[in-house]
XYZ file of C-alpha atoms in Angstrom:
101
model
C -17.924 -5.003 7.142
C -18.698 -2.496 4.106
C -15.661 -0.345 4.294
C -13.193 -4.266 4.323
C -15.428 -4.517 1.038
C -14.548 -1.331 -0.120
C -11.341 -1.538 0.723
C -10.949 -4.919 -0.954
C -12.023 -3.996 -4.283
C -10.138 -0.772 -4.466
C -7.428 -2.478 -3.337
C -7.473 -5.003 -6.013
C -8.167 -3.014 -8.415
C -4.673 -0.348 -7.684
C -2.706 -4.135 -7.929
C -4.175 -5.171 -11.100
C -3.352 -1.556 -12.607
C -0.130 -1.987 -10.529
C 1.226 -5.037 -11.078
C 2.779 -5.526 -7.339
C 1.689 -8.456 -4.923
C 0.576 -7.173 -1.677
C -1.389 -8.057 1.571
C -3.165 -6.213 4.107
C -4.475 -6.439 7.267
C -6.444 -4.181 10.166
C -4.012 -4.013 12.843
C -6.113 -1.899 14.992
C -9.329 0.538 15.378
C -8.904 2.085 12.062
C -5.013 1.218 11.535
C -4.115 -1.142 8.606
C -0.672 -2.310 7.036
C 0.052 -2.857 3.685
C 2.989 -4.397 2.438
C 3.735 -5.579 -0.823
C 6.599 -6.053 -3.467
C 7.350 -5.475 -7.681
C 9.259 -6.893 -9.550
C 10.373 -4.632 -11.599
C 12.371 -2.274 -9.358
C 15.264 -2.489 -7.087
C 14.100 0.728 -5.361
C 11.601 0.644 -2.374
C 10.036 4.267 -2.948
C 8.365 2.989 -5.660
C 6.867 0.088 -3.607
C 6.012 2.701 -1.193
C 4.325 5.275 -3.863
C 1.917 2.130 -4.862
C 1.096 1.095 -1.582
C 0.043 4.708 -0.549
C -1.595 5.154 -3.521
C -3.859 2.191 -2.420
C -4.206 3.288 0.944
C -5.339 6.951 -0.350
C -8.341 5.074 -2.145
C -9.136 3.190 0.446
C -9.501 6.331 2.547
C -10.918 8.101 -0.326
C -13.936 5.216 -0.495
C -14.878 5.496 2.991
C -14.922 9.449 2.698
C -12.367 10.059 4.495
C -8.361 11.389 4.399
C -5.548 9.116 4.621
C -2.448 9.724 7.497
C 0.239 7.274 6.496
C 2.084 6.281 9.985
C 5.077 4.576 9.321
C 6.785 2.227 6.334
C 9.963 0.314 6.086
C 11.607 -0.438 2.663
C 14.012 -2.851 1.735
C 15.878 -2.235 -1.404
C 17.334 -4.836 -3.706
C 20.449 -4.187 -5.104
C 21.949 -7.081 -6.920
C 22.103 -6.620 -10.727
C 22.856 -9.988 -11.937
C 20.546 -12.250 -9.762
C 16.763 -11.714 -10.940
C 15.168 -12.716 -8.133
C 17.399 -10.066 -5.716
C 15.396 -7.639 -8.476
C 12.365 -7.426 -6.275
C 11.784 -4.190 -3.828
C 9.174 -4.427 -0.889
C 7.942 -2.263 1.782
C 5.358 -2.063 4.858
C 3.223 0.782 5.563
C 0.719 1.493 8.263
C -1.807 4.072 8.171
C -4.878 5.146 9.230
C -7.751 7.448 8.010
C -9.190 10.599 9.387
C -12.560 12.356 8.679
C -12.502 14.491 5.585
C -13.277 18.007 6.921
C -14.108 19.597 3.913
C -10.671 21.239 3.283
């Protein structure tokens, strides 16, 4: 329960600073998935970076290191349609104990 509270708190802070929308869920023991979008870019890599930062904050909050597993990116390339200027991404990750390295 404490891990979930820490995860939600750190994620909320990161979202406020990053300005993107996201959802998260635990998909298995120590396996998580975060998805999100960003309205001000058409590059999914920007969204992935923000989501990885959130995941890293979560793992750091529980004293562990981030191990990203897989991610999916959707880029939007239409310039004249505002709603199309929204890139999205999904990352899956888990945390491993910090070995002191």
